[in-house]
Amino acid sequence: ETGVTQTPRHLVMGMTNKKSLKCEQHLGHNAMYWYKQSAKKPLELMFVYSLEERVENNSVPSRFSPECPNSSHLFLHLHTLQPEDSALYLCASSLGQTNQETQYFGPGTRLLVL
Amino acid sequence: AQTVTQSQPEMSVQEAETVTLSCTYDTSESNYYLFWYKQPPSRQMILVIRQEAYKQQNATENRFSVNFQKAAKSFSLKISDSQLGDTAMYFCAFMKPGGSQGNLIFGKGTKLSVKP
């Protein structure tokens, strides 16, 4: 266990559904991240939050909407997704505001969009 | 732009033997950080080892060690005395200090199977 939890672990949704992914870290970290992991592709950084402020948005479509209500929780709200959005979504956290810090990952949410 | 290349999509090794996973990267930076992450079938990504580019000494963590060749931009991972629990996807990653917060660049990964 890395101290980063994600729920749900598996999610199936239709293209018209709205759902949310949740991430929680118990490490006292100040930065949190969302990554997308697709088959045979490198992990893609989606969003970065530092001290609850979004500091990075890597050209992610607006159908993905992140929310960071406090430094321990991170959400990814999903709406009108496409089948190509099916992937493993990983959350990570790191200690401080510098980017020398090691990132610790959660177990991921396996998302299937039908 | 930085890139990370893992040229071995899959590898296998017999239990108790040694295996080396390769990783090369491309950057014009002189100071940066390199990582190896392990992702077992349960999917939780775990840090295996970390190397700071300004350190000449190769990092080691128990059975895991790296061969860091800065001039060649090579960062291979050696696993000694392989165990069944080492079966996993292994990802090499690059991080540049400064600039975007925590921007890790990952390779595509190497799937390692340890056979009994």
JSON list of C-alpha atoms in Angstrom, two decimals:
[
{"chain": "A", "resi": 1, "resn": "GLU", "atom": "CA", "xyz": [0.00, 0.00, 0.00]},
{"chain": "A", "resi": 2, "resn": "THR", "atom": "CA", "xyz": [1.31, 3.44, -0.97]},
{"chain": "A", "resi": 3, "resn": "GLY", "atom": "CA", "xyz": [-1.07, 5.55, 1.15]},
{"chain": "A", "resi": 4, "resn": "VAL", "atom": "CA", "xyz": [-3.08, 6.63, -1.89]},
{"chain": "A", "resi": 5, "resn": "THR", "atom": "CA", "xyz": [-6.54, 5.12, -2.36]},
{"chain": "A", "resi": 6, "resn": "GLN", "atom": "CA", "xyz": [-8.91, 5.34, -5.30]},
{"chain": "A", "resi": 7, "resn": "THR", "atom": "CA", "xyz": [-12.60, 4.53, -5.66]},
{"chain": "A", "resi": 8, "resn": "PRO", "atom": "CA", "xyz": [-14.21, 2.91, -7.45]},
{"chain": "A", "resi": 9, "resn": "ARG", "atom": "CA", "xyz": [-11.70, 0.36, -8.66]},
{"chain": "A", "resi": 10, "resn": "HIS", "atom": "CA", "xyz": [-13.83, -0.50, -11.68]},
{"chain": "A", "resi": 11, "resn": "LEU", "atom": "CA", "xyz": [-16.43, 1.58, -13.51]},
{"chain": "A", "resi": 12, "resn": "VAL", "atom": "CA", "xyz": [-18.59, 0.93, -16.55]},
{"chain": "A", "resi": 13, "resn": "MET", "atom": "CA", "xyz": [-20.52, 3.86, -17.93]},
{"chain": "A", "resi": 14, "resn": "GLY", "atom": "CA", "xyz": [-22.47, 4.85, -20.99]},
{"chain": "A", "resi": 15, "resn": "MET", "atom": "CA", "xyz": [-21.55, 7.85, -23.08]},
{"chain": "A", "resi": 16, "resn": "THR", "atom": "CA", "xyz": [-24.39, 9.92, -21.63]},
{"chain": "A", "resi": 17, "resn": "ASN", "atom": "CA", "xyz": [-23.64, 9.15, -17.98]},
{"chain": "A", "resi": 18, "resn": "LYS", "atom": "CA", "xyz": [-22.03, 11.39, -15.41]},
{"chain": "A", "resi": 19, "resn": "LYS", "atom": "CA", "xyz": [-19.72, 9.79, -12.89]},
{"chain": "A", "resi": 20, "resn": "SER", "atom": "CA", "xyz": [-16.87, 10.78, -10.59]},
{"chain": "A", "resi": 21, "resn": "LEU", "atom": "CA", "xyz": [-13.60, 9.17, -9.63]},
{"chain": "A", "resi": 22, "resn": "LYS", "atom": "CA", "xyz": [-12.26, 9.77, -6.16]},
{"chain": "A", "resi": 23, "resn": "CYS", "atom": "CA", "xyz": [-8.70, 9.80, -4.86]},
{"chain": "A", "resi": 24, "resn": "GLU", "atom": "CA", "xyz": [-7.57, 10.20, -1.28]},
{"chain": "A", "resi": 25, "resn": "GLN", "atom": "CA", "xyz": [-4.05, 10.38, 0.07]},
{"chain": "A", "resi": 26, "resn": "HIS", "atom": "CA", "xyz": [-3.08, 9.72, 3.67]},
{"chain": "A", "resi": 27, "resn": "LEU", "atom": "CA", "xyz": [0.52, 10.89, 3.36]},
{"chain": "A", "resi": 28, "resn": "GLY", "atom": "CA", "xyz": [0.26, 14.58, 4.22]},
{"chain": "A", "resi": 29, "resn": "HIS", "atom": "CA", "xyz": [1.24, 15.52, 0.67]},
{"chain": "A", "resi": 30, "resn": "ASN", "atom": "CA", "xyz": [0.53, 18.86, -0.95]},
{"chain": "A", "resi": 31, "resn": "ALA", "atom": "CA", "xyz": [0.45, 17.94, -4.64]},
{"chain": "A", "resi": 32, "resn": "MET", "atom": "CA", "xyz": [-1.89, 15.54, -6.42]},
{"chain": "A", "resi": 33, "resn": "TYR", "atom": "CA", "xyz": [-2.06, 14.29, -9.99]},
{"chain": "A", "resi": 34, "resn": "TRP", "atom": "CA", "xyz": [-4.34, 12.52, -12.44]},
{"chain": "A", "resi": 35, "resn": "TYR", "atom": "CA", "xyz": [-2.83, 10.24, -15.09]},
{"chain": "A", "resi": 36, "resn": "LYS", "atom": "CA", "xyz": [-4.39, 8.23, -17.90]},
{"chain": "A", "resi": 37, "resn": "GLN", "atom": "CA", "xyz": [-2.92, 4.83, -18.70]},
{"chain": "A", "resi": 38, "resn": "SER", "atom": "CA", "xyz": [-3.97, 3.31, -22.03]},
{"chain": "A", "resi": 39, "resn": "ALA", "atom": "CA", "xyz": [-2.80, 0.02, -23.44]},
{"chain": "A", "resi": 40, "resn": "LYS", "atom": "CA", "xyz": [0.59, 0.19, -25.18]},
{"chain": "A", "resi": 41, "resn": "LYS", "atom": "CA", "xyz": [0.97, 3.92, -24.52]},
{"chain": "A", "resi": 42, "resn": "PRO", "atom": "CA", "xyz": [3.04, 5.75, -21.92]},
{"chain": "A", "resi": 43, "resn": "LEU", "atom": "CA", "xyz": [1.25, 7.20, -18.93]},
{"chain": "A", "resi": 44, "resn": "GLU", "atom": "CA", "xyz": [-0.20, 10.56, -19.80]},
{"chain": "A", "resi": 45, "resn": "LEU", "atom": "CA", "xyz": [-0.31, 13.34, -17.22]},
{"chain": "A", "resi": 46, "resn": "MET", "atom": "CA", "xyz": [-3.74, 14.97, -17.20]},
{"chain": "A", "resi": 47, "resn": "PHE", "atom": "CA", "xyz": [-3.91, 17.39, -14.28]},
{"chain": "A", "resi": 48, "resn": "VAL", "atom": "CA", "xyz": [-1.71, 18.61, -11.45]},
{"chain": "A", "resi": 49, "resn": "TYR", "atom": "CA", "xyz": [-2.88, 20.28, -8.26]},
{"chain": "A", "resi": 50, "resn": "SER", "atom": "CA", "xyz": [-0.53, 21.95, -5.80]},
{"chain": "A", "resi": 51, "resn": "LEU", "atom": "CA", "xyz": [-1.99, 23.20, -2.53]},
{"chain": "A", "resi": 52, "resn": "GLU", "atom": "CA", "xyz": [-5.47, 22.75, -4.00]},
{"chain": "A", "resi": 53, "resn": "GLU", "atom": "CA", "xyz": [-4.78, 24.95, -7.02]},
{"chain": "A", "resi": 54, "resn": "ARG", "atom": "CA", "xyz": [-4.58, 23.54, -10.51]},
{"chain": "A", "resi": 55, "resn": "VAL", "atom": "CA", "xyz": [-1.12, 24.16, -11.90]},
{"chain": "A", "resi": 56, "resn": "GLU", "atom": "CA", "xyz": [-1.17, 21.92, -14.94]},
{"chain": "A", "resi": 57, "resn": "ASN", "atom": "CA", "xyz": [-3.77, 20.95, -17.52]},
{"chain": "A", "resi": 58, "resn": "ASN", "atom": "CA", "xyz": [-2.26, 18.95, -20.32]},
{"chain": "A", "resi": 59, "resn": "SER", "atom": "CA", "xyz": [-4.76, 19.78, -23.06]},
{"chain": "A", "resi": 60, "resn": "VAL", "atom": "CA", "xyz": [-7.37, 17.48, -21.59]},
{"chain": "A", "resi": 61, "resn": "PRO", "atom": "CA", "xyz": [-10.88, 17.60, -23.14]},
{"chain": "A", "resi": 62, "resn": "SER", "atom": "CA", "xyz": [-13.48, 19.44, -21.11]},
{"chain": "A", "resi": 63, "resn": "ARG", "atom": "CA", "xyz": [-15.48, 16.25, -20.60]},
{"chain": "A", "resi": 64, "resn": "PHE", "atom": "CA", "xyz": [-12.92, 15.58, -17.84]},
{"chain": "A", "resi": 65, "resn": "SER", "atom": "CA", "xyz": [-13.29, 18.01, -14.95]},
{"chain": "A", "resi": 66, "resn": "PRO", "atom": "CA", "xyz": [-11.00, 17.80, -11.91]},
{"chain": "A", "resi": 67, "resn": "GLU", "atom": "CA", "xyz": [-11.77, 19.06, -8.44]},
{"chain": "A", "resi": 68, "resn": "CYS", "atom": "CA", "xyz": [-9.48, 19.36, -5.43]},
{"chain": "A", "resi": 69, "resn": "PRO", "atom": "CA", "xyz": [-11.47, 20.44, -2.36]},
{"chain": "A", "resi": 70, "resn": "ASN", "atom": "CA", "xyz": [-8.52, 19.99, 0.00]},
{"chain": "A", "resi": 71, "resn": "SER", "atom": "CA", "xyz": [-4.98, 18.68, -0.12]},
{"chain": "A", "resi": 72, "resn": "SER", "atom": "CA", "xyz": [-6.06, 15.12, 0.75]},
{"chain": "A", "resi": 73, "resn": "HIS", "atom": "CA", "xyz": [-8.80, 14.64, -1.83]},
{"chain": "A", "resi": 74, "resn": "LEU", "atom": "CA", "xyz": [-8.94, 14.79, -5.60]},
{"chain": "A", "resi": 75, "resn": "PHE", "atom": "CA", "xyz": [-11.87, 14.08, -7.87]},
{"chain": "A", "resi": 76, "resn": "LEU", "atom": "CA", "xyz": [-12.22, 13.56, -11.59]},
{"chain": "A", "resi": 77, "resn": "HIS", "atom": "CA", "xyz": [-15.73, 14.29, -12.83]},
{"chain": "A", "resi": 78, "resn": "LEU", "atom": "CA", "xyz": [-16.67, 12.55, -16.05]},
{"chain": "A", "resi": 79, "resn": "HIS", "atom": "CA", "xyz": [-19.47, 13.43, -18.47]},
{"chain": "A", "resi": 80, "resn": "THR", "atom": "CA", "xyz": [-20.35, 12.52, -22.05]},
{"chain": "A", "resi": 81, "resn": "LEU", "atom": "CA", "xyz": [-17.24, 10.38, -22.42]},
{"chain": "A", "resi": 82, "resn": "GLN", "atom": "CA", "xyz": [-16.23, 8.56, -25.58]},
{"chain": "A", "resi": 83, "resn": "PRO", "atom": "CA", "xyz": [-15.25, 4.88, -25.94]},
{"chain": "A", "resi": 84, "resn": "GLU", "atom": "CA", "xyz": [-11.63, 5.95, -26.51]},
{"chain": "A", "resi": 85, "resn": "ASP", "atom": "CA", "xyz": [-11.62, 7.32, -22.97]},
{"chain": "A", "resi": 86, "resn": "SER", "atom": "CA", "xyz": [-11.67, 3.76, -21.67]},
{"chain": "A", "resi": 87, "resn": "ALA", "atom": "CA", "xyz": [-8.43, 3.35, -19.72]},
{"chain": "A", "resi": 88, "resn": "LEU", "atom": "CA", "xyz": [-6.90, 3.00, -16.28]},
{"chain": "A", "resi": 89, "resn": "TYR", "atom": "CA", "xyz": [-6.98, 6.32, -14.44]},
{"chain": "A", "resi": 90, "resn": "LEU", "atom": "CA", "xyz": [-4.25, 6.70, -11.87]},
{"chain": "A", "resi": 91, "resn": "CYS", "atom": "CA", "xyz": [-4.03, 9.21, -9.08]},
{"chain": "A", "resi": 92, "resn": "ALA", "atom": "CA", "xyz": [-0.71, 10.15, -7.50]},
{"chain": "A", "resi": 93, "resn": "SER", "atom": "CA", "xyz": [0.54, 12.51, -4.81]},
{"chain": "A", "resi": 94, "resn": "SER", "atom": "CA", "xyz": [3.85, 14.02, -3.82]},
{"chain": "A", "resi": 95, "resn": "LEU", "atom": "CA", "xyz": [5.12, 15.85, -0.79]},
{"chain": "A", "resi": 96, "resn": "GLY", "atom": "CA", "xyz": [5.89, 19.40, -1.75]},
{"chain": "A", "resi": 97, "resn": "GLN", "atom": "CA", "xyz": [5.67, 22.11, -4.32]},
{"chain": "A", "resi": 98, "resn": "THR", "atom": "CA", "xyz": [8.99, 21.41, -5.94]},
{"chain": "A", "resi": 99, "resn": "ASN", "atom": "CA", "xyz": [8.99, 18.87, -8.68]},
{"chain": "A", "resi": 100, "resn": "GLN", "atom": "CA", "xyz": [11.88, 16.92, -7.27]},
{"chain": "A", "resi": 101, "resn": "GLU", "atom": "CA", "xyz": [9.51, 14.94, -5.15]},
{"chain": "A", "resi": 102, "resn": "THR", "atom": "CA", "xyz": [8.80, 11.30, -5.72]},
{"chain": "A", "resi": 103, "resn": "GLN", "atom": "CA", "xyz": [5.21, 10.58, -6.71]},
{"chain": "A", "resi": 104, "resn": "TYR", "atom": "CA", "xyz": [3.20, 7.86, -4.99]},
{"chain": "A", "resi": 105, "resn": "PHE", "atom": "CA", "xyz": [0.44, 6.21, -6.97]},
{"chain": "A", "resi": 106, "resn": "GLY", "atom": "CA", "xyz": [-2.96, 4.80, -6.14]},
{"chain": "A", "resi": 107, "resn": "PRO", "atom": "CA", "xyz": [-4.24, 1.48, -7.49]},
{"chain": "A", "resi": 108, "resn": "GLY", "atom": "CA", "xyz": [-6.23, 3.12, -10.27]},
{"chain": "A", "resi": 109, "resn": "THR", "atom": "CA", "xyz": [-9.79, 3.05, -11.55]},
{"chain": "A", "resi": 110, "resn": "ARG", "atom": "CA", "xyz": [-10.39, 0.83, -14.56]},
{"chain": "A", "resi": 111, "resn": "LEU", "atom": "CA", "xyz": [-12.92, 2.72, -16.69]},
{"chain": "A", "resi": 112, "resn": "LEU", "atom": "CA", "xyz": [-14.92, 1.23, -19.55]},
{"chain": "A", "resi": 113, "resn": "VAL", "atom": "CA", "xyz": [-17.05, 3.53, -21.66]},
{"chain": "A", "resi": 114, "resn": "LEU", "atom": "CA", "xyz": [-19.72, 1.79, -23.71]},
{"chain": "B", "resi": 1, "resn": "ALA", "atom": "CA", "xyz": [11.08, 17.67, -25.63]},
{"chain": "B", "resi": 2, "resn": "GLN", "atom": "CA", "xyz": [12.17, 14.89, -23.35]},
{"chain": "B", "resi": 3, "resn": "THR", "atom": "CA", "xyz": [11.45, 11.32, -24.37]},
{"chain": "B", "resi": 4, "resn": "VAL", "atom": "CA", "xyz": [11.93, 7.99, -22.63]},
{"chain": "B", "resi": 5, "resn": "THR", "atom": "CA", "xyz": [12.41, 4.77, -24.57]},
{"chain": "B", "resi": 6, "resn": "GLN", "atom": "CA", "xyz": [12.12, 1.24, -23.26]},
{"chain": "B", "resi": 7, "resn": "SER", "atom": "CA", "xyz": [13.10, -1.02, -26.12]},
{"chain": "B", "resi": 8, "resn": "GLN", "atom": "CA", "xyz": [12.03, -4.32, -24.55]},
{"chain": "B", "resi": 9, "resn": "PRO", "atom": "CA", "xyz": [8.23, -4.69, -24.50]},
{"chain": "B", "resi": 10, "resn": "GLU", "atom": "CA", "xyz": [8.46, -8.08, -22.76]},
{"chain": "B", "resi": 11, "resn": "MET", "atom": "CA", "xyz": [11.12, -10.08, -20.96]},
{"chain": "B", "resi": 12, "resn": "SER", "atom": "CA", "xyz": [11.24, -13.24, -18.94]},
{"chain": "B", "resi": 13, "resn": "VAL", "atom": "CA", "xyz": [13.71, -14.61, -16.42]},
{"chain": "B", "resi": 14, "resn": "GLN", "atom": "CA", "xyz": [14.04, -17.73, -14.34]},
{"chain": "B", "resi": 15, "resn": "GLU", "atom": "CA", "xyz": [13.58, -17.43, -10.62]},
{"chain": "B", "resi": 16, "resn": "ALA", "atom": "CA", "xyz": [16.86, -16.63, -8.80]},
{"chain": "B", "resi": 17, "resn": "GLU", "atom": "CA", "xyz": [18.55, -15.36, -11.94]},
{"chain": "B", "resi": 18, "resn": "THR", "atom": "CA", "xyz": [19.50, -11.80, -12.85]},
{"chain": "B", "resi": 19, "resn": "VAL", "atom": "CA", "xyz": [17.77, -9.66, -15.44]},
{"chain": "B", "resi": 20, "resn": "THR", "atom": "CA", "xyz": [18.49, -6.19, -16.83]},
{"chain": "B", "resi": 21, "resn": "LEU", "atom": "CA", "xyz": [15.83, -3.87, -18.19]},
{"chain": "B", "resi": 22, "resn": "SER", "atom": "CA", "xyz": [16.97, -1.12, -20.50]},
{"chain": "B", "resi": 23, "resn": "CYS", "atom": "CA", "xyz": [15.92, 2.51, -20.67]},
{"chain": "B", "resi": 24, "resn": "THR", "atom": "CA", "xyz": [17.25, 5.40, -22.68]},
{"chain": "B", "resi": 25, "resn": "TYR", "atom": "CA", "xyz": [16.14, 8.99, -22.64]},
{"chain": "B", "resi": 26, "resn": "ASP", "atom": "CA", "xyz": [16.66, 12.14, -24.60]},
{"chain": "B", "resi": 27, "resn": "THR", "atom": "CA", "xyz": [17.20, 15.50, -22.96]},
{"chain": "B", "resi": 28, "resn": "SER", "atom": "CA", "xyz": [19.36, 18.58, -23.25]},
{"chain": "B", "resi": 29, "resn": "GLU", "atom": "CA", "xyz": [19.18, 19.16, -19.50]},
{"chain": "B", "resi": 30, "resn": "SER", "atom": "CA", "xyz": [22.14, 18.52, -17.25]},
{"chain": "B", "resi": 31, "resn": "ASN", "atom": "CA", "xyz": [20.25, 18.15, -14.00]},
{"chain": "B", "resi": 32, "resn": "TYR", "atom": "CA", "xyz": [17.26, 15.84, -13.73]},
{"chain": "B", "resi": 33, "resn": "TYR", "atom": "CA", "xyz": [15.86, 12.80, -11.95]},
{"chain": "B", "resi": 34, "resn": "LEU", "atom": "CA", "xyz": [15.24, 9.27, -13.16]},
{"chain": "B", "resi": 35, "resn": "PHE", "atom": "CA", "xyz": [12.92, 6.66, -11.72]},
{"chain": "B", "resi": 36, "resn": "TRP", "atom": "CA", "xyz": [11.98, 3.05, -12.10]},
{"chain": "B", "resi": 37, "resn": "TYR", "atom": "CA", "xyz": [8.42, 2.18, -11.14]},
{"chain": "B", "resi": 38, "resn": "LYS", "atom": "CA", "xyz": [6.94, -1.30, -10.83]},
{"chain": "B", "resi": 39, "resn": "GLN", "atom": "CA", "xyz": [3.28, -2.04, -11.56]},
{"chain": "B", "resi": 40, "resn": "PRO", "atom": "CA", "xyz": [2.28, -5.58, -10.47]},
{"chain": "B", "resi": 41, "resn": "PRO", "atom": "CA", "xyz": [-0.86, -7.21, -11.84]},
{"chain": "B", "resi": 42, "resn": "SER", "atom": "CA", "xyz": [-2.83, -5.65, -8.94]},
{"chain": "B", "resi": 43, "resn": "ARG", "atom": "CA", "xyz": [-2.09, -2.31, -10.65]},
{"chain": "B", "resi": 44, "resn": "GLN", "atom": "CA", "xyz": [-0.63, -0.25, -7.81]},
{"chain": "B", "resi": 45, "resn": "MET", "atom": "CA", "xyz": [2.43, 1.56, -9.16]},
{"chain": "B", "resi": 46, "resn": "ILE", "atom": "CA", "xyz": [5.31, 1.34, -6.72]},
{"chain": "B", "resi": 47, "resn": "LEU", "atom": "CA", "xyz": [8.59, 3.25, -6.76]},
{"chain": "B", "resi": 48, "resn": "VAL", "atom": "CA", "xyz": [11.51, 0.87, -7.15]},
{"chain": "B", "resi": 49, "resn": "ILE", "atom": "CA", "xyz": [14.46, 3.20, -7.32]},
{"chain": "B", "resi": 50, "resn": "ARG", "atom": "CA", "xyz": [15.37, 6.84, -7.94]},
{"chain": "B", "resi": 51, "resn": "GLN", "atom": "CA", "xyz": [18.54, 8.42, -9.32]},
{"chain": "B", "resi": 52, "resn": "GLU", "atom": "CA", "xyz": [19.63, 12.05, -9.27]},
{"chain": "B", "resi": 53, "resn": "ALA", "atom": "CA", "xyz": [21.61, 12.92, -12.39]},
{"chain": "B", "resi": 54, "resn": "TYR", "atom": "CA", "xyz": [24.17, 14.95, -10.46]},
{"chain": "B", "resi": 55, "resn": "LYS", "atom": "CA", "xyz": [25.16, 11.87, -8.45]},
{"chain": "B", "resi": 56, "resn": "GLN", "atom": "CA", "xyz": [27.77, 9.69, -10.08]},
{"chain": "B", "resi": 57, "resn": "GLN", "atom": "CA", "xyz": [27.13, 6.75, -7.82]},
{"chain": "B", "resi": 58, "resn": "ASN", "atom": "CA", "xyz": [24.53, 4.29, -9.06]},
{"chain": "B", "resi": 59, "resn": "ALA", "atom": "CA", "xyz": [21.48, 3.94, -6.83]},
{"chain": "B", "resi": 60, "resn": "THR", "atom": "CA", "xyz": [20.75, 0.58, -5.22]},
{"chain": "B", "resi": 61, "resn": "GLU", "atom": "CA", "xyz": [17.82, -0.78, -3.24]},
{"chain": "B", "resi": 62, "resn": "ASN", "atom": "CA", "xyz": [18.37, -4.30, -1.99]},
{"chain": "B", "resi": 63, "resn": "ARG", "atom": "CA", "xyz": [18.16, -6.57, -5.08]},
{"chain": "B", "resi": 64, "resn": "PHE", "atom": "CA", "xyz": [17.54, -3.64, -7.42]},
{"chain": "B", "resi": 65, "resn": "SER", "atom": "CA", "xyz": [20.33, -1.52, -8.84]},
{"chain": "B", "resi": 66, "resn": "VAL", "atom": "CA", "xyz": [20.76, 0.82, -11.75]},
{"chain": "B", "resi": 67, "resn": "ASN", "atom": "CA", "xyz": [23.49, 1.39, -14.29]},
{"chain": "B", "resi": 68, "resn": "PHE", "atom": "CA", "xyz": [23.33, 5.11, -14.94]},
{"chain": "B", "resi": 69, "resn": "GLN", "atom": "CA", "xyz": [25.38, 6.24, -17.92]},
{"chain": "B", "resi": 70, "resn": "LYS", "atom": "CA", "xyz": [24.82, 9.97, -18.18]},
{"chain": "B", "resi": 71, "resn": "ALA", "atom": "CA", "xyz": [26.81, 10.56, -21.35]},
{"chain": "B", "resi": 72, "resn": "ALA", "atom": "CA", "xyz": [24.99, 7.74, -23.10]},
{"chain": "B", "resi": 73, "resn": "LYS", "atom": "CA", "xyz": [21.65, 8.81, -21.58]},
{"chain": "B", "resi": 74, "resn": "SER", "atom": "CA", "xyz": [21.08, 5.28, -20.42]},
{"chain": "B", "resi": 75, "resn": "PHE", "atom": "CA", "xyz": [19.41, 4.14, -17.18]},
{"chain": "B", "resi": 76, "resn": "SER", "atom": "CA", "xyz": [19.09, 0.37, -16.96]},
{"chain": "B", "resi": 77, "resn": "LEU", "atom": "CA", "xyz": [17.61, -1.57, -14.04]},
{"chain": "B", "resi": 78, "resn": "LYS", "atom": "CA", "xyz": [19.22, -4.76, -12.80]},
{"chain": "B", "resi": 79, "resn": "ILE", "atom": "CA", "xyz": [17.21, -7.19, -10.71]},
{"chain": "B", "resi": 80, "resn": "SER", "atom": "CA", "xyz": [19.30, -9.78, -8.91]},
{"chain": "B", "resi": 81, "resn": "ASP", "atom": "CA", "xyz": [18.03, -13.06, -7.49]},
{"chain": "B", "resi": 82, "resn": "SER", "atom": "CA", "xyz": [14.68, -12.61, -9.27]},
{"chain": "B", "resi": 83, "resn": "GLN", "atom": "CA", "xyz": [11.60, -13.61, -7.31]},
{"chain": "B", "resi": 84, "resn": "LEU", "atom": "CA", "xyz": [8.11, -14.55, -8.47]},
{"chain": "B", "resi": 85, "resn": "GLY", "atom": "CA", "xyz": [6.83, -11.35, -6.88]},
{"chain": "B", "resi": 86, "resn": "ASP", "atom": "CA", "xyz": [8.98, -9.33, -9.28]},
{"chain": "B", "resi": 87, "resn": "THR", "atom": "CA", "xyz": [6.56, -10.21, -12.08]},
{"chain": "B", "resi": 88, "resn": "ALA", "atom": "CA", "xyz": [5.17, -6.84, -13.16]},
{"chain": "B", "resi": 89, "resn": "MET", "atom": "CA", "xyz": [5.28, -4.02, -15.67]},
{"chain": "B", "resi": 90, "resn": "TYR", "atom": "CA", "xyz": [8.34, -1.85, -15.13]},
{"chain": "B", "resi": 91, "resn": "PHE", "atom": "CA", "xyz": [8.28, 1.79, -16.17]},
{"chain": "B", "resi": 92, "resn": "CYS", "atom": "CA", "xyz": [11.24, 4.08, -16.56]},
{"chain": "B", "resi": 93, "resn": "ALA", "atom": "CA", "xyz": [10.49, 7.76, -15.96]},
{"chain": "B", "resi": 94, "resn": "PHE", "atom": "CA", "xyz": [12.27, 11.10, -16.33]},
{"chain": "B", "resi": 95, "resn": "MET", "atom": "CA", "xyz": [11.65, 14.27, -14.34]},
{"chain": "B", "resi": 96, "resn": "LYS", "atom": "CA", "xyz": [13.20, 17.65, -15.03]},
{"chain": "B", "resi": 97, "resn": "PRO", "atom": "CA", "xyz": [13.60, 19.98, -12.03]},
{"chain": "B", "resi": 98, "resn": "GLY", "atom": "CA", "xyz": [12.07, 23.37, -12.42]},
{"chain": "B", "resi": 99, "resn": "GLY", "atom": "CA", "xyz": [9.31, 24.10, -14.91]},
{"chain": "B", "resi": 100, "resn": "SER", "atom": "CA", "xyz": [6.03, 22.23, -14.66]},
{"chain": "B", "resi": 101, "resn": "GLN", "atom": "CA", "xyz": [5.18, 20.76, -11.32]},
{"chain": "B", "resi": 102, "resn": "GLY", "atom": "CA", "xyz": [5.92, 17.08, -11.07]},
{"chain": "B", "resi": 103, "resn": "ASN", "atom": "CA", "xyz": [5.91, 16.42, -14.79]},
{"chain": "B", "resi": 104, "resn": "LEU", "atom": "CA", "xyz": [7.04, 12.82, -15.09]},
{"chain": "B", "resi": 105, "resn": "ILE", "atom": "CA", "xyz": [7.74, 11.51, -18.58]},
{"chain": "B", "resi": 106, "resn": "PHE", "atom": "CA", "xyz": [7.20, 7.75, -18.75]},
{"chain": "B", "resi": 107, "resn": "GLY", "atom": "CA", "xyz": [8.37, 5.08, -21.15]},
{"chain": "B", "resi": 108, "resn": "LYS", "atom": "CA", "xyz": [5.94, 2.52, -22.51]},
{"chain": "B", "resi": 109, "resn": "GLY", "atom": "CA", "xyz": [7.05, -0.10, -20.04]},
{"chain": "B", "resi": 110, "resn": "THR", "atom": "CA", "xyz": [8.59, -3.57, -20.03]},
{"chain": "B", "resi": 111, "resn": "LYS", "atom": "CA", "xyz": [6.51, -6.55, -18.98]},
{"chain": "B", "resi": 112, "resn": "LEU", "atom": "CA", "xyz": [8.69, -8.83, -16.88]},
{"chain": "B", "resi": 113, "resn": "SER", "atom": "CA", "xyz": [7.69, -12.42, -16.15]},
{"chain": "B", "resi": 114, "resn": "VAL", "atom": "CA", "xyz": [9.61, -14.40, -13.54]},
{"chain": "B", "resi": 115, "resn": "LYS", "atom": "CA", "xyz": [9.24, -18.12, -14.15]},
{"chain": "B", "resi": 116, "resn": "PRO", "atom": "CA", "xyz": [9.58, -20.80, -11.45]}
]
